[in-house]
Amino acid sequence: MKLYFLLLLPILMQTMVQQPSYTPEQARHIINETANYINLVNESGYLIFYPSLSEAYAYMNNATKFCNSSPNLAVSY
């Protein structure tokens, strides 16, 4: 599995279980919380290996751009 998926999984699972549908504001909140989590992992001194988070950051940048340009499409599933 890709590293960014593993990083996003806890937040995505929590969101999907708690709320079956969500608004653009909630989507932005999810993206911001996920970005904060990736930054936390990146800054952690407890890592026994140092993963390349470039894919995770690229994925988050794409998600942020998409959510900002088409907020209603970002929450359709």
PDB file of C-alpha atoms in Angstrom:
ATOM      1  CA  MET A   1       0.000   0.000   0.000  1.00  0.00           C
ATOM      2  CA  LYS A   2       1.071   3.540  -0.552  1.00  0.00           C
ATOM      3  CA  LEU A   3       2.409   5.457   2.423  1.00  0.00           C
ATOM      4  CA  TYR A   4      -0.081   8.309   2.057  1.00  0.00           C
ATOM      5  CA  PHE A   5      -2.992   5.876   2.203  1.00  0.00           C
ATOM      6  CA  LEU A   6      -1.644   4.446   5.450  1.00  0.00           C
ATOM      7  CA  LEU A   7      -1.279   7.954   6.834  1.00  0.00           C
ATOM      8  CA  LEU A   8      -4.800   8.941   5.832  1.00  0.00           C
ATOM      9  CA  LEU A   9      -6.515   5.720   6.852  1.00  0.00           C
ATOM     10  CA  PRO A  10      -7.191   6.530  10.551  1.00  0.00           C
ATOM     11  CA  ILE A  11      -8.720   9.902   9.731  1.00  0.00           C
ATOM     12  CA  LEU A  12     -10.724   8.634   6.766  1.00  0.00           C
ATOM     13  CA  MET A  13     -12.101   5.662   8.688  1.00  0.00           C
ATOM     14  CA  GLN A  14     -13.141   7.840  11.617  1.00  0.00           C
ATOM     15  CA  THR A  15     -14.909  10.245   9.280  1.00  0.00           C
ATOM     16  CA  MET A  16     -16.713   7.551   7.291  1.00  0.00           C
ATOM     17  CA  VAL A  17     -17.936   5.753  10.403  1.00  0.00           C
ATOM     18  CA  GLN A  18     -19.180   8.869  12.180  1.00  0.00           C
ATOM     19  CA  GLN A  19     -20.762  10.739   9.284  1.00  0.00           C
ATOM     20  CA  PRO A  20     -22.235   9.042   6.208  1.00  0.00           C
ATOM     21  CA  SER A  21     -22.375  12.334   4.276  1.00  0.00           C
ATOM     22  CA  TYR A  22     -20.477  15.544   4.763  1.00  0.00           C
ATOM     23  CA  THR A  23     -20.338  19.149   3.597  1.00  0.00           C
ATOM     24  CA  PRO A  24     -17.584  21.080   1.802  1.00  0.00           C
ATOM     25  CA  GLU A  25     -16.633  22.678   5.131  1.00  0.00           C
ATOM     26  CA  GLN A  26     -16.202  19.250   6.676  1.00  0.00           C
ATOM     27  CA  ALA A  27     -14.136  18.156   3.668  1.00  0.00           C
ATOM     28  CA  ARG A  28     -11.808  21.124   4.208  1.00  0.00           C
ATOM     29  CA  HIS A  29     -11.561  20.198   7.883  1.00  0.00           C
ATOM     30  CA  ILE A  30     -10.667  16.607   6.996  1.00  0.00           C
ATOM     31  CA  ILE A  31      -7.991  17.797   4.560  1.00  0.00           C
ATOM     32  CA  ASN A  32      -6.538  20.177   7.150  1.00  0.00           C
ATOM     33  CA  GLU A  33      -6.494  17.503   9.863  1.00  0.00           C
ATOM     34  CA  THR A  34      -4.856  15.030   7.486  1.00  0.00           C
ATOM     35  CA  ALA A  35      -2.203  17.597   6.535  1.00  0.00           C
ATOM     36  CA  ASN A  36      -1.556  18.223  10.237  1.00  0.00           C
ATOM     37  CA  TYR A  37      -1.161  14.481  10.784  1.00  0.00           C
ATOM     38  CA  ILE A  38       1.329  14.173   7.912  1.00  0.00           C
ATOM     39  CA  ASN A  39       3.306  17.100   9.321  1.00  0.00           C
ATOM     40  CA  LEU A  40       3.286  15.459  12.750  1.00  0.00           C
ATOM     41  CA  VAL A  41       4.664  12.232  11.281  1.00  0.00           C
ATOM     42  CA  ASN A  42       7.278  14.201   9.357  1.00  0.00           C
ATOM     43  CA  GLU A  43       8.439  16.013  12.510  1.00  0.00           C
ATOM     44  CA  SER A  44       8.334  12.985  14.792  1.00  0.00           C
ATOM     45  CA  GLY A  45      11.573  12.069  16.523  1.00  0.00           C
ATOM     46  CA  TYR A  46      10.281   8.573  17.295  1.00  0.00           C
ATOM     47  CA  LEU A  47      10.468   7.200  13.766  1.00  0.00           C
ATOM     48  CA  ILE A  48      12.754   4.199  13.387  1.00  0.00           C
ATOM     49  CA  PHE A  49      12.862   4.858   9.659  1.00  0.00           C
ATOM     50  CA  TYR A  50      12.447   8.074   7.748  1.00  0.00           C
ATOM     51  CA  PRO A  51       9.864   7.613   5.009  1.00  0.00           C
ATOM     52  CA  SER A  52       9.669   9.849   1.998  1.00  0.00           C
ATOM     53  CA  LEU A  53       6.516  11.849   2.470  1.00  0.00           C
ATOM     54  CA  SER A  54       6.714  13.531  -0.931  1.00  0.00           C
ATOM     55  CA  GLU A  55       3.824  11.432  -2.274  1.00  0.00           C
ATOM     56  CA  ALA A  56       1.727  12.196   0.789  1.00  0.00           C
ATOM     57  CA  TYR A  57       2.372  15.925   0.415  1.00  0.00           C
ATOM     58  CA  ALA A  58       1.622  15.783  -3.326  1.00  0.00           C
ATOM     59  CA  TYR A  59      -1.633  13.911  -2.646  1.00  0.00           C
ATOM     60  CA  MET A  60      -2.648  16.471  -0.017  1.00  0.00           C
ATOM     61  CA  ASN A  61      -1.840  19.375  -2.355  1.00  0.00           C
ATOM     62  CA  ASN A  62      -4.024  17.811  -5.056  1.00  0.00           C
ATOM     63  CA  ALA A  63      -6.855  17.220  -2.591  1.00  0.00           C
ATOM     64  CA  THR A  64      -6.617  20.809  -1.337  1.00  0.00           C
ATOM     65  CA  LYS A  65      -6.634  22.250  -4.874  1.00  0.00           C
ATOM     66  CA  PHE A  66      -9.600  20.086  -5.877  1.00  0.00           C
ATOM     67  CA  CYS A  67     -11.558  20.969  -2.745  1.00  0.00           C
ATOM     68  CA  ASN A  68     -10.883  24.680  -3.243  1.00  0.00           C
ATOM     69  CA  SER A  69     -11.812  24.666  -6.936  1.00  0.00           C
ATOM     70  CA  SER A  70     -14.853  22.342  -6.760  1.00  0.00           C
ATOM     71  CA  PRO A  71     -16.034  21.967  -3.164  1.00  0.00           C
ATOM     72  CA  ASN A  72     -19.314  20.277  -4.075  1.00  0.00           C
ATOM     73  CA  LEU A  73     -17.579  17.679  -6.246  1.00  0.00           C
ATOM     74  CA  ALA A  74     -15.064  17.009  -3.491  1.00  0.00           C
ATOM     75  CA  VAL A  75     -17.794  15.637  -1.245  1.00  0.00           C
ATOM     76  CA  SER A  76     -19.724  13.584  -3.812  1.00  0.00           C
ATOM     77  CA  TYR A  77     -19.293   9.824  -3.683  1.00  0.00           C
TER      78      TYR A  77
END
